[in-house]
Backbone as ProteinMPNN parsed JSONL, in Angstrom:
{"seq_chain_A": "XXXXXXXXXXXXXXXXXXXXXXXXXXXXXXXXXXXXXXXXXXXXXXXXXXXXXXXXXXXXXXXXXXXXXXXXXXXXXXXXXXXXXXXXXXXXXXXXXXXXXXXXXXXXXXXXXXXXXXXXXXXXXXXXXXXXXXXXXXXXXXXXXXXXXXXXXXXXXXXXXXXXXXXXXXXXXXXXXXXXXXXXXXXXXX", "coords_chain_A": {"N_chain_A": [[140.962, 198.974, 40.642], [141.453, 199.272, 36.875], [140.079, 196.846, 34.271], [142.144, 197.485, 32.078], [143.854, 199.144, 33.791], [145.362, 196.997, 35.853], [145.981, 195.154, 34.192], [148.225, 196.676, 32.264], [149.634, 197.256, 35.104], [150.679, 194.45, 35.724], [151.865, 193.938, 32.621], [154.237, 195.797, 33.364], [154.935, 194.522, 35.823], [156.352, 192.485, 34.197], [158.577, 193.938, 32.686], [159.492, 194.839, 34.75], [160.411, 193.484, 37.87], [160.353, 190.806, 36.532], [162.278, 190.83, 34.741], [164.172, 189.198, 36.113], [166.297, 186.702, 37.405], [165.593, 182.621, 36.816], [165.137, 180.971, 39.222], [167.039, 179.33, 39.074], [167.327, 178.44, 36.213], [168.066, 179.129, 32.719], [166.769, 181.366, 31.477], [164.868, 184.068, 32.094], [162.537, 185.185, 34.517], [160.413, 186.794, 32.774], [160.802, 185.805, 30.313], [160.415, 182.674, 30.427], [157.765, 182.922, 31.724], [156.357, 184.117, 29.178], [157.348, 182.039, 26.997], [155.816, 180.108, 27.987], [152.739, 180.798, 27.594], [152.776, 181.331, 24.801], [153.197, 178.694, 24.104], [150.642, 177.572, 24.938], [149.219, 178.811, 23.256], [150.076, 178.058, 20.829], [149.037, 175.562, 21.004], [146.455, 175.841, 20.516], [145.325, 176.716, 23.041], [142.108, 177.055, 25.298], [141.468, 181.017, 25.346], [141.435, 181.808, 28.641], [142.91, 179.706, 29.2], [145.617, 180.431, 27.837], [146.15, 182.736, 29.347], [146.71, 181.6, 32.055], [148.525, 180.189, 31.785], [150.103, 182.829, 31.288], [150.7, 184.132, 33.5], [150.897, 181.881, 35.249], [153.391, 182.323, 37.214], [153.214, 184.728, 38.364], [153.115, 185.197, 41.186], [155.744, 184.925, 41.767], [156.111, 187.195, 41.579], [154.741, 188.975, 43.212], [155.924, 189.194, 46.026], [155.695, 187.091, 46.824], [157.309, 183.981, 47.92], [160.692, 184.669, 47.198], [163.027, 183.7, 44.786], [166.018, 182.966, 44.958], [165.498, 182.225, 48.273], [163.484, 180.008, 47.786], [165.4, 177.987, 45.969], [167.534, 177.85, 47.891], [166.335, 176.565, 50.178], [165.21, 177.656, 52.416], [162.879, 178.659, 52.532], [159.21, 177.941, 52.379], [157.456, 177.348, 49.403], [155.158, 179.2, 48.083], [154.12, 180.358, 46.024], [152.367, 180.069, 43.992], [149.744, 179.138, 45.384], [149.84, 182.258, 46.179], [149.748, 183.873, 44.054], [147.474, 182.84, 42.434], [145.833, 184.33, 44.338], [146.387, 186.448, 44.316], [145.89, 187.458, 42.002], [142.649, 187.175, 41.784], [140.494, 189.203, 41.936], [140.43, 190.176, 39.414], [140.755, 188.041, 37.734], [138.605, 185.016, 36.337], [138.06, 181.529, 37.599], [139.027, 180.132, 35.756], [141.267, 181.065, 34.975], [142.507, 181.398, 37.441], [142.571, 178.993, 39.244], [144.489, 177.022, 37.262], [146.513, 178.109, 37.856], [147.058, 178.471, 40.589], [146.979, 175.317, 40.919], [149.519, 174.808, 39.744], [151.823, 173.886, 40.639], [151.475, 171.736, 42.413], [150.476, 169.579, 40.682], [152.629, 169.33, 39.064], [153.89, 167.626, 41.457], [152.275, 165.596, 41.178], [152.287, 165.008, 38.118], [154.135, 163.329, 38.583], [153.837, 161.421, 40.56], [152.32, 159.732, 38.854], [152.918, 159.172, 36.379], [156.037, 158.058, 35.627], [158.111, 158.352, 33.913], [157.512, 161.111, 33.65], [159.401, 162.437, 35.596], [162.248, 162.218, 34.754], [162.15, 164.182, 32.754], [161.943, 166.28, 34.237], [163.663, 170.011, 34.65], [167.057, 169.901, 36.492], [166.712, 172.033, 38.42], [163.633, 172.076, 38.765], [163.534, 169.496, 39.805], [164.649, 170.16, 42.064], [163.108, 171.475, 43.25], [161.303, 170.241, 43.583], [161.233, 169.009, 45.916], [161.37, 170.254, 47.184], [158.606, 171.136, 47.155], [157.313, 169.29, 48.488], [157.679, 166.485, 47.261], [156.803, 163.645, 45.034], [153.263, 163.211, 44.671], [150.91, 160.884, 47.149], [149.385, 157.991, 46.392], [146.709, 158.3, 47.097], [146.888, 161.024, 47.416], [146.785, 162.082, 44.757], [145.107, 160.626, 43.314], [142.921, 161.852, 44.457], [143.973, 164.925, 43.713], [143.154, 164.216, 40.885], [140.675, 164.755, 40.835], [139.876, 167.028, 41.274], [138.344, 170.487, 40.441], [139.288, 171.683, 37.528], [142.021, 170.421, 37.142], [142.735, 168.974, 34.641], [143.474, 171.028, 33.446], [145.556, 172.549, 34.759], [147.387, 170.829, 34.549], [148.289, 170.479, 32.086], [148.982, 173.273, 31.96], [151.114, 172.65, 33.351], [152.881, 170.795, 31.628], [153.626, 172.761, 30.217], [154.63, 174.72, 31.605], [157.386, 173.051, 32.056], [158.186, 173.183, 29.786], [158.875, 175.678, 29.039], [161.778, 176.676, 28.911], [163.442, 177.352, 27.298], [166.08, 179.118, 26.205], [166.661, 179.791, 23.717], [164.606, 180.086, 22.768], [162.102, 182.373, 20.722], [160.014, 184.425, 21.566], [156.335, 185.798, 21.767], [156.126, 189.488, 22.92], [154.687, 190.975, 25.88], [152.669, 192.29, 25.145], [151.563, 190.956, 23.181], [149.883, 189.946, 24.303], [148.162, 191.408, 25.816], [145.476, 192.685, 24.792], [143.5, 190.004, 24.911], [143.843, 189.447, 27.843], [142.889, 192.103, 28.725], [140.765, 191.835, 27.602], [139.559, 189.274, 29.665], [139.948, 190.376, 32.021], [137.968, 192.116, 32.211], [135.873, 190.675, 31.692], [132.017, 190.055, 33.2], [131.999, 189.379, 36.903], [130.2, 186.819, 36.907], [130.334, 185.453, 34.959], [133.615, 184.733, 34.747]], "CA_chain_A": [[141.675, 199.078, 39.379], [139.918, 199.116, 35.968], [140.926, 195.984, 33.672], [143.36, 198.338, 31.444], [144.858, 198.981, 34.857], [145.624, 195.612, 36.214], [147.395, 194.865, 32.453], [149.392, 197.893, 32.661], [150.475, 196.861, 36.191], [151.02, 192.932, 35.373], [152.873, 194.138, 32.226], [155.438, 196.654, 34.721], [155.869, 193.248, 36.232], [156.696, 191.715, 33.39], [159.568, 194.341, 32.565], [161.094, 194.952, 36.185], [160.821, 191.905, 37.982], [160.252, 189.562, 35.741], [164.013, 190.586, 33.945], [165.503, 188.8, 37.148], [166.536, 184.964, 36.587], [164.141, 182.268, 36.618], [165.251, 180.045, 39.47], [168.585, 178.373, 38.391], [166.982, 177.945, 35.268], [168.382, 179.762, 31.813], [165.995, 182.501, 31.273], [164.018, 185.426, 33.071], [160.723, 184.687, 34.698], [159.189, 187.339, 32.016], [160.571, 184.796, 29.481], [159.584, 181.588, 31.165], [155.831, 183.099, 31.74], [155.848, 184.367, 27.853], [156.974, 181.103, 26.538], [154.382, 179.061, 28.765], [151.694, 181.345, 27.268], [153.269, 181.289, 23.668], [153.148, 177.157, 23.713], [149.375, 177.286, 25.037], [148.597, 179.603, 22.129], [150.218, 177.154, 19.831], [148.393, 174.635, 20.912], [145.279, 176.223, 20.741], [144.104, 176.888, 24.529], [141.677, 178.865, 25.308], [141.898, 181.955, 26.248], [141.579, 181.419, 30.231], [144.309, 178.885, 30.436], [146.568, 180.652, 27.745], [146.111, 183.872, 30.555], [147.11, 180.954, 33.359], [149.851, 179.789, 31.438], [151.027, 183.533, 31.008], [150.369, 184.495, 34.522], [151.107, 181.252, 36.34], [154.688, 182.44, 38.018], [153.218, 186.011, 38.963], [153.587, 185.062, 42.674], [157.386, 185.328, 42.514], [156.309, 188.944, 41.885], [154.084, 189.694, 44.652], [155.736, 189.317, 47.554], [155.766, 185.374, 47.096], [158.845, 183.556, 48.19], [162.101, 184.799, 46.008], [163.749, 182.656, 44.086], [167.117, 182.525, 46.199], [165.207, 181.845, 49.422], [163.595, 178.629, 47.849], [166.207, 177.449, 46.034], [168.015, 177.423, 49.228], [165.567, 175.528, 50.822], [164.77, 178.496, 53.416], [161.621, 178.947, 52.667], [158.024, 177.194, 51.505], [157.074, 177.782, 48.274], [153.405, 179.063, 47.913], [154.119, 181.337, 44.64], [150.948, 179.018, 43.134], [148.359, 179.958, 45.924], [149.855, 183.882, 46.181], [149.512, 184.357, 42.705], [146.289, 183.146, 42.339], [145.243, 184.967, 44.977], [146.288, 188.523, 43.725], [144.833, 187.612, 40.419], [141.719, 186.498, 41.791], [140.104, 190.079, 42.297], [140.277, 190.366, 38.092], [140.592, 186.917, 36.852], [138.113, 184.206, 37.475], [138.689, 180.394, 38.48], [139.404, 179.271, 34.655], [142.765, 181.534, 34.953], [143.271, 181.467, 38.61], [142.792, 177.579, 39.894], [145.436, 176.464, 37.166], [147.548, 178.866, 38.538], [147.17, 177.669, 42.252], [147.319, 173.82, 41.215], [150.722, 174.412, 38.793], [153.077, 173.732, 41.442], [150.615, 170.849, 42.333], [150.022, 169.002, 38.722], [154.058, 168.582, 39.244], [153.945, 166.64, 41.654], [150.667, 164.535, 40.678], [152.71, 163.986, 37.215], [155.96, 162.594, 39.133], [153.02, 160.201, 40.785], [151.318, 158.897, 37.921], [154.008, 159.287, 34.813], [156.981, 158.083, 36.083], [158.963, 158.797, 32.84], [157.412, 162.685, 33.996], [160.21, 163.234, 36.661], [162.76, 162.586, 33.972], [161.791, 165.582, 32.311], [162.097, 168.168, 34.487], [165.217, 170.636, 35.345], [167.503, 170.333, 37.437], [165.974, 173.309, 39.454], [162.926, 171.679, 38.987], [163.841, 168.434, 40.441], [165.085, 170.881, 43.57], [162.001, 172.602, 44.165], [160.424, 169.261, 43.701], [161.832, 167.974, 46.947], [160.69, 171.624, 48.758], [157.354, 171.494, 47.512], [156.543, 167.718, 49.206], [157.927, 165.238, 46.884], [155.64, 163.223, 44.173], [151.883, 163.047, 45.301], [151.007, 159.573, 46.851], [148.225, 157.476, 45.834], [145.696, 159.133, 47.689], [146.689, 162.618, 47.032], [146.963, 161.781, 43.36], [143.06, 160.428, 43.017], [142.194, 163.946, 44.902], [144.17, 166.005, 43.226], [142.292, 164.563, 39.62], [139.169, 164.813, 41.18], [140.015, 168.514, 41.467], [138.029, 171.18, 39.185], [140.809, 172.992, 36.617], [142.932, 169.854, 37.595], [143.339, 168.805, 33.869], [144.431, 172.385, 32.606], [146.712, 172.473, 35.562], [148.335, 169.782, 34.246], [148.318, 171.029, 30.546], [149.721, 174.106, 32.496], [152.36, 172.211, 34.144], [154.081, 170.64, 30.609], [154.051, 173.908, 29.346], [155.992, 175.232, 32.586], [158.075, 172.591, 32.134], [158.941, 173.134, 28.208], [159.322, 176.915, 28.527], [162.819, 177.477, 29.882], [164.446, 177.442, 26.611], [167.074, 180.421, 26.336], [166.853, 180.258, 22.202], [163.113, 180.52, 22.187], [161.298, 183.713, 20.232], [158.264, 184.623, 22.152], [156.185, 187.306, 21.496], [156.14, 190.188, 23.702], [153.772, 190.726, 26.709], [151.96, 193.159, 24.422], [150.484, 190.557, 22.212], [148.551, 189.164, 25.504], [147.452, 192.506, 26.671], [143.81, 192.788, 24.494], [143.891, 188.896, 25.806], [144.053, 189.629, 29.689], [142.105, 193.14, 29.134], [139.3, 191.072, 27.658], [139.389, 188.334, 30.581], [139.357, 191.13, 33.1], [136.218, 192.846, 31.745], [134.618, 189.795, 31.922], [131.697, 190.009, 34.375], [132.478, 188.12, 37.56], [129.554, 186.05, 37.007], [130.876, 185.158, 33.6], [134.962, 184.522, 35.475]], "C_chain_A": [[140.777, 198.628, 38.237], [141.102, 197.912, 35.394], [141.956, 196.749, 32.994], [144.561, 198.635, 32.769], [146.095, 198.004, 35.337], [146.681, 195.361, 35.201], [148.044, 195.509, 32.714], [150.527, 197.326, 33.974], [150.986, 195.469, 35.967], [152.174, 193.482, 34.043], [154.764, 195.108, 32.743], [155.754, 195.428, 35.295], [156.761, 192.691, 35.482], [158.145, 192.498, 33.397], [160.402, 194.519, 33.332], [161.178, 193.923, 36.628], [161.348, 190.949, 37.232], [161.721, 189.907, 34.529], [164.724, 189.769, 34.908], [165.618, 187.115, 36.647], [165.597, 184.056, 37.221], [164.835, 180.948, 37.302], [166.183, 178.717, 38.818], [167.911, 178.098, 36.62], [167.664, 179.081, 34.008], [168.078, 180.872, 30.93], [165.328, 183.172, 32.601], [162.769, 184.482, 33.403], [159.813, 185.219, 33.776], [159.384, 185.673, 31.5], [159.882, 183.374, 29.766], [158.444, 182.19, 30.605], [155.459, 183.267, 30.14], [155.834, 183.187, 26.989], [155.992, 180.176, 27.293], [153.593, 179.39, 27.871], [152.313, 181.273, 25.755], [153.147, 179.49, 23.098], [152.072, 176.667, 24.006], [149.204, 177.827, 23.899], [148.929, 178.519, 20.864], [149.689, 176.251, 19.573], [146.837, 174.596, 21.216], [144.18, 175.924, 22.097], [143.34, 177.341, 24.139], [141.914, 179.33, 26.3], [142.49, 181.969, 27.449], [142.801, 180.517, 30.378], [145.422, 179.419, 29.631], [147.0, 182.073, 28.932], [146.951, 183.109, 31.442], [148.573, 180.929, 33.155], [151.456, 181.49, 31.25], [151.557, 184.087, 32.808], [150.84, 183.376, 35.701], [152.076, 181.468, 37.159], [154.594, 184.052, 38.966], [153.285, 186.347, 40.691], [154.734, 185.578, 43.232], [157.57, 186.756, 42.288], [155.492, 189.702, 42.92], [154.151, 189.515, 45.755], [155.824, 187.918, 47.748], [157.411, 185.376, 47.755], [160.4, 184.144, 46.747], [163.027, 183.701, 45.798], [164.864, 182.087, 44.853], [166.283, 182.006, 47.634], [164.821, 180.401, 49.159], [164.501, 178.193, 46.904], [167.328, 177.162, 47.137], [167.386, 176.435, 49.885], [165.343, 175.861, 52.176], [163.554, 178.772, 53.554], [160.349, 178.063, 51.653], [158.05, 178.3, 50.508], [155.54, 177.917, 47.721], [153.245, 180.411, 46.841], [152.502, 180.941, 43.965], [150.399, 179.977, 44.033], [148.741, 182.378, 45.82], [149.573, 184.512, 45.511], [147.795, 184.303, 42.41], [145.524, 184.198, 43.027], [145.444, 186.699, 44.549], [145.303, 188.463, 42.282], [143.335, 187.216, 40.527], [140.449, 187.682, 41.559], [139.511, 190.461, 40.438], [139.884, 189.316, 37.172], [139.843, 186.083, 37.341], [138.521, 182.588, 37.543], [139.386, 179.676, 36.978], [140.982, 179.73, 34.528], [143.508, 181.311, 36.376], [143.458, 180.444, 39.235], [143.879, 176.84, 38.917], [146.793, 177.195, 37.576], [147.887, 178.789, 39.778], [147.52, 176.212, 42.205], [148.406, 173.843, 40.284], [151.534, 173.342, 39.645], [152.479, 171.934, 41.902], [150.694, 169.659, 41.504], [152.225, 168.542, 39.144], [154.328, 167.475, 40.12], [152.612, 165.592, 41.357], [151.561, 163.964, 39.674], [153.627, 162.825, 37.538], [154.873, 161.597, 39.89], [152.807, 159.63, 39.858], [151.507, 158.759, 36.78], [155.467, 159.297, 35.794], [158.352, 158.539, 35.172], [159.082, 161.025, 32.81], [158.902, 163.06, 34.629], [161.463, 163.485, 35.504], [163.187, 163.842, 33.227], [162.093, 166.82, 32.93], [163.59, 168.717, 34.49], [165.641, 170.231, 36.406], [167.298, 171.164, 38.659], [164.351, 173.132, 39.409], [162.54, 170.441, 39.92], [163.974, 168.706, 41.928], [163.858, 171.373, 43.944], [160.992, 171.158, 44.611], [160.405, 169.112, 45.339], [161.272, 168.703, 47.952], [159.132, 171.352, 48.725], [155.958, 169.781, 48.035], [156.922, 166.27, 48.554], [156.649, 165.018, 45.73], [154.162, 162.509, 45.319], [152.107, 161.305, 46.022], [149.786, 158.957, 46.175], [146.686, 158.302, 45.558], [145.504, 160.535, 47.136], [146.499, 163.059, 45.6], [145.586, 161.534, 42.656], [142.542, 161.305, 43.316], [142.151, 164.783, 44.141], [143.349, 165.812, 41.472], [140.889, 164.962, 39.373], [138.691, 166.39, 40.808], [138.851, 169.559, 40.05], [139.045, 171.924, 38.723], [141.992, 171.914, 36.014], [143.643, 169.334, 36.222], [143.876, 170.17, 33.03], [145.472, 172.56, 33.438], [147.639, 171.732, 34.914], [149.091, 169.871, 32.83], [149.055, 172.336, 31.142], [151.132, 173.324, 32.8], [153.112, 171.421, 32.832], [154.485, 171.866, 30.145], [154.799, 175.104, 30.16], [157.055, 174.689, 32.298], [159.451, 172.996, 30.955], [159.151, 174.624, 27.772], [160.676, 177.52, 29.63], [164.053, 177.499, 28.555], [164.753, 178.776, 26.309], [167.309, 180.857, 24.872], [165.703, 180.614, 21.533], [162.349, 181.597, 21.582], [160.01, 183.543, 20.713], [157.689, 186.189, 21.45], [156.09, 188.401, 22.686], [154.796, 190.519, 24.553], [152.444, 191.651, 26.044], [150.89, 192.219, 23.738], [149.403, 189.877, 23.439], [147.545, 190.011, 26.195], [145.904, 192.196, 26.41], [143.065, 191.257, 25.535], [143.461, 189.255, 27.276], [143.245, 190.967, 29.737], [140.422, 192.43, 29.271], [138.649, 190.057, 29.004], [139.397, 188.946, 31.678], [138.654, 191.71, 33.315], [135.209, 192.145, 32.209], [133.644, 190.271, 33.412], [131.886, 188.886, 35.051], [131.999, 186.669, 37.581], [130.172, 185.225, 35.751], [132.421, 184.84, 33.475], [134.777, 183.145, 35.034]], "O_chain_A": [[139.765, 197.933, 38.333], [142.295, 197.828, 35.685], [143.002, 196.546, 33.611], [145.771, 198.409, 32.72], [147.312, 198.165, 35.243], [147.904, 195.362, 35.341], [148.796, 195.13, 33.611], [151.729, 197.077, 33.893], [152.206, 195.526, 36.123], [153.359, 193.471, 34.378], [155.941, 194.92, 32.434], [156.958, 195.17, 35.302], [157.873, 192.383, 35.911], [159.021, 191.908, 34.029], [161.62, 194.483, 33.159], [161.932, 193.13, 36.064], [162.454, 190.408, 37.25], [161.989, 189.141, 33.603], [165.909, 189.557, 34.65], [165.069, 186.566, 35.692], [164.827, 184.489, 38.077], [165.145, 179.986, 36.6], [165.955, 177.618, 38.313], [168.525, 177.213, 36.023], [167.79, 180.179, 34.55], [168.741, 181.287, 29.979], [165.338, 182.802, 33.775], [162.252, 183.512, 32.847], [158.704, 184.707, 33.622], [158.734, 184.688, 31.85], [158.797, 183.102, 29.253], [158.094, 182.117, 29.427], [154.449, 182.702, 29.719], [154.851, 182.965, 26.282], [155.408, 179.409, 26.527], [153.424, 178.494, 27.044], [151.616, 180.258, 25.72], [153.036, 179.154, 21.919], [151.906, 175.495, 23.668], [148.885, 176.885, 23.173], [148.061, 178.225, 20.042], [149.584, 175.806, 18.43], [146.173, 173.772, 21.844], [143.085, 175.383, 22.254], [143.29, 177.961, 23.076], [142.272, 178.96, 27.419], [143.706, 182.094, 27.594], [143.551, 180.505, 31.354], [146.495, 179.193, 30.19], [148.177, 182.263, 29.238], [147.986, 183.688, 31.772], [149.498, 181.355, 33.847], [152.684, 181.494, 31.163], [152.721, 184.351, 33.11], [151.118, 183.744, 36.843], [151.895, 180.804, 38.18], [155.375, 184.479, 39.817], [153.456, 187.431, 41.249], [154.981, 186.205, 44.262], [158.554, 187.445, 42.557], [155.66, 190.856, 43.313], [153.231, 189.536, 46.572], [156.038, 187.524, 48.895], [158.262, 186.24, 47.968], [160.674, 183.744, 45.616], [163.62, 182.998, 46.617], [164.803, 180.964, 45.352], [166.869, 180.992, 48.013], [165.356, 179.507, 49.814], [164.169, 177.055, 47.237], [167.946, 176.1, 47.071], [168.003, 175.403, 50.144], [165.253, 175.017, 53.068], [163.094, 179.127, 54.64], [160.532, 177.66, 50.504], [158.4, 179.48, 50.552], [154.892, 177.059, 47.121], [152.367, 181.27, 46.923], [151.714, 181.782, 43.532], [150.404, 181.194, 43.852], [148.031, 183.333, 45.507], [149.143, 185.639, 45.761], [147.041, 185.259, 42.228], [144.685, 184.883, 42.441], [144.74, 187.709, 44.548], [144.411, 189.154, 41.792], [142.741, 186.934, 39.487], [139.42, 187.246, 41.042], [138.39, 190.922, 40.221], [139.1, 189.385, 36.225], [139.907, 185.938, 38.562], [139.751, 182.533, 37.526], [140.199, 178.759, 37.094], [141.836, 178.966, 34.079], [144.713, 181.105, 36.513], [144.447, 180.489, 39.966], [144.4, 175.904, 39.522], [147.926, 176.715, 37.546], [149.047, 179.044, 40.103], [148.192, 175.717, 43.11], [148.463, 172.736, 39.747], [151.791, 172.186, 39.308], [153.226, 170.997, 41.621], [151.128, 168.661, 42.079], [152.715, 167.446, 39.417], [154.906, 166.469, 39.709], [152.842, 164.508, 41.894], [151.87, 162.78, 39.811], [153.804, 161.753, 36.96], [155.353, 160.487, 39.661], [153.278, 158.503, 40.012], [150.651, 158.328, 36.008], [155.874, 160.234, 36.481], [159.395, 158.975, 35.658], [159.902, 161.838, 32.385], [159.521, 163.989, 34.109], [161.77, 164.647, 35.239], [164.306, 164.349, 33.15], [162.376, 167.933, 32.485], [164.563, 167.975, 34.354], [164.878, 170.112, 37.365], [167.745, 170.876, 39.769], [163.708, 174.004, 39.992], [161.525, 170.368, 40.612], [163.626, 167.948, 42.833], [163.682, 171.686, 45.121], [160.234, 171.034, 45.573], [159.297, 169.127, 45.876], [160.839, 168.351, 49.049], [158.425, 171.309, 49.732], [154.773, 169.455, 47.976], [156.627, 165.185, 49.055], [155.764, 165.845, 45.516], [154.132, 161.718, 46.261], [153.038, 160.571, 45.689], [149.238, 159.647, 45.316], [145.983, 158.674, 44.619], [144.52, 161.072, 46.628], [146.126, 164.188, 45.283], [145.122, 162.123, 41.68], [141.64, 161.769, 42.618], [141.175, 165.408, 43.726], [142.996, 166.805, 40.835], [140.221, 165.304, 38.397], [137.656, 166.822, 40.3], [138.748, 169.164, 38.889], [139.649, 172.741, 39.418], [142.686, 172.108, 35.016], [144.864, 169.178, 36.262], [144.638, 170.125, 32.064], [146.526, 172.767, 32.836], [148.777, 172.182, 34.784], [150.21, 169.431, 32.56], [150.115, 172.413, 30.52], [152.17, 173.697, 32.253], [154.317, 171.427, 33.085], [155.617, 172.041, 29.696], [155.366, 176.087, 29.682], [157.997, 175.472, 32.174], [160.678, 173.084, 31.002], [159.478, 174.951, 26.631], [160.685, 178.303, 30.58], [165.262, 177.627, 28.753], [163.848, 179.593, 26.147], [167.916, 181.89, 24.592], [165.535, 181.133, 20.429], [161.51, 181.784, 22.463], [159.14, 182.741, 20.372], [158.236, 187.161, 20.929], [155.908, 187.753, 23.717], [153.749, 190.338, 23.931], [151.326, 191.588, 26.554], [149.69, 192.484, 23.672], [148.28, 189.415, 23.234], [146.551, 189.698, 26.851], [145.151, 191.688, 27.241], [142.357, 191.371, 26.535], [142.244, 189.181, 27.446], [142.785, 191.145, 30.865], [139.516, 192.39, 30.104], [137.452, 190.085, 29.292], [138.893, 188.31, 32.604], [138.4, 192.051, 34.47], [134.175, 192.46, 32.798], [134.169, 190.7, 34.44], [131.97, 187.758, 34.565], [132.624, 185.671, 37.942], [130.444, 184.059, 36.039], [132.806, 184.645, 32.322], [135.617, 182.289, 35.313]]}, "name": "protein", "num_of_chains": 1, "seq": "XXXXXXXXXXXXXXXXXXXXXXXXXXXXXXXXXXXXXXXXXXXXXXXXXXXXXXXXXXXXXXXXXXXXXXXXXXXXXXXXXXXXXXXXXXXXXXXXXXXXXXXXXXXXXXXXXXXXXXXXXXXXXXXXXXXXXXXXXXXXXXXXXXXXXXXXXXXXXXXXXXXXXXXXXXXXXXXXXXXXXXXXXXXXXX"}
């Protein structure tokens, strides 16, 4: 697939899937993913992690776990690694490792900001519990060690703070040039 491709197909996500609901939460997964990427842009990412931030949930469109299965608590939740992994072929590690350590960076904060857990949803709080609980010590000094590990984390407030249902985002359009450019890139240059 050429980069114009890839966009094209990621935006088709955006409109069929991504209309379905967003994990007990009060919006769509497009919306979710658009405000993520709409509150990096505000806060002047770059590029690569506002891409992560638009892109980080694209798992629950490929085949990852569906939303009903883990909110049930039927199935692991490896939306993070699946996602990266489809996007890995176009995008390189500055878009695709905060997109594997989102799910991650949640629990690390609920280690090491205890006022963090507070914060989340309700349906965040639930997935918490599926996807291992808060880091412990150990896994917590690892996971900062990590390369990406502080945009992950800059990823992961801006998961947190995009589930509002009154929010104006802009449409997946204004990210296209965005995500065409970052799939052009040569790989060496990912």
């Amino acid at each position: 697939m050429t980069p114009d491709q890839i966009v094209t197909a990621i935006g088709e996500l955006f409109a069929g899937e991504g209309a379905a609901d967003y994990l007990g939460e009060h919006v769509t997964q497009a919306e979710h993913m658009l405000q993520a990427a709409a509150l990096a842009e505000a806060e002047g990412a770059q590029p690569a992690l506002v891409a992560a931030a638009l892109l980080h949930d694209v798992g629950h469109f490929r085949g990852a776990i569906h939303g009903r299965e883990l909110m049930a608590g039927t199935a692991d939740n490896r939306h993070s690694h699946q996602g990266a992994d489809w996007l890995a072929p176009w995008f390189g590690p500055a878009v695709t490792v905060p997109v594997r350590l989102h799910v991650a960076a949640k629990r690390y904060l609920c280690a090491v900001e205890p006022a963090y857990f507070d914060r989340l949803s309700e349906a965040s709080v639930h997935t918490l519990s599926l996807q291992g609980g808060p880091m412990d010590p150990d896994e917590a000094a690892a996971f900062a060690q990590l390369p990406h590990a502080e945009a992950a984390v800059r990823l992961r407030r801006w998961d947190d703070d995009a589930k509002d249902p009154d929010a104006v985002t802009p449409p997946f359009a204004h990210f296209r040039d965005l995500l065409v450019e970052l799939a052009s890139a040569p790989a060496q240059a990912r």
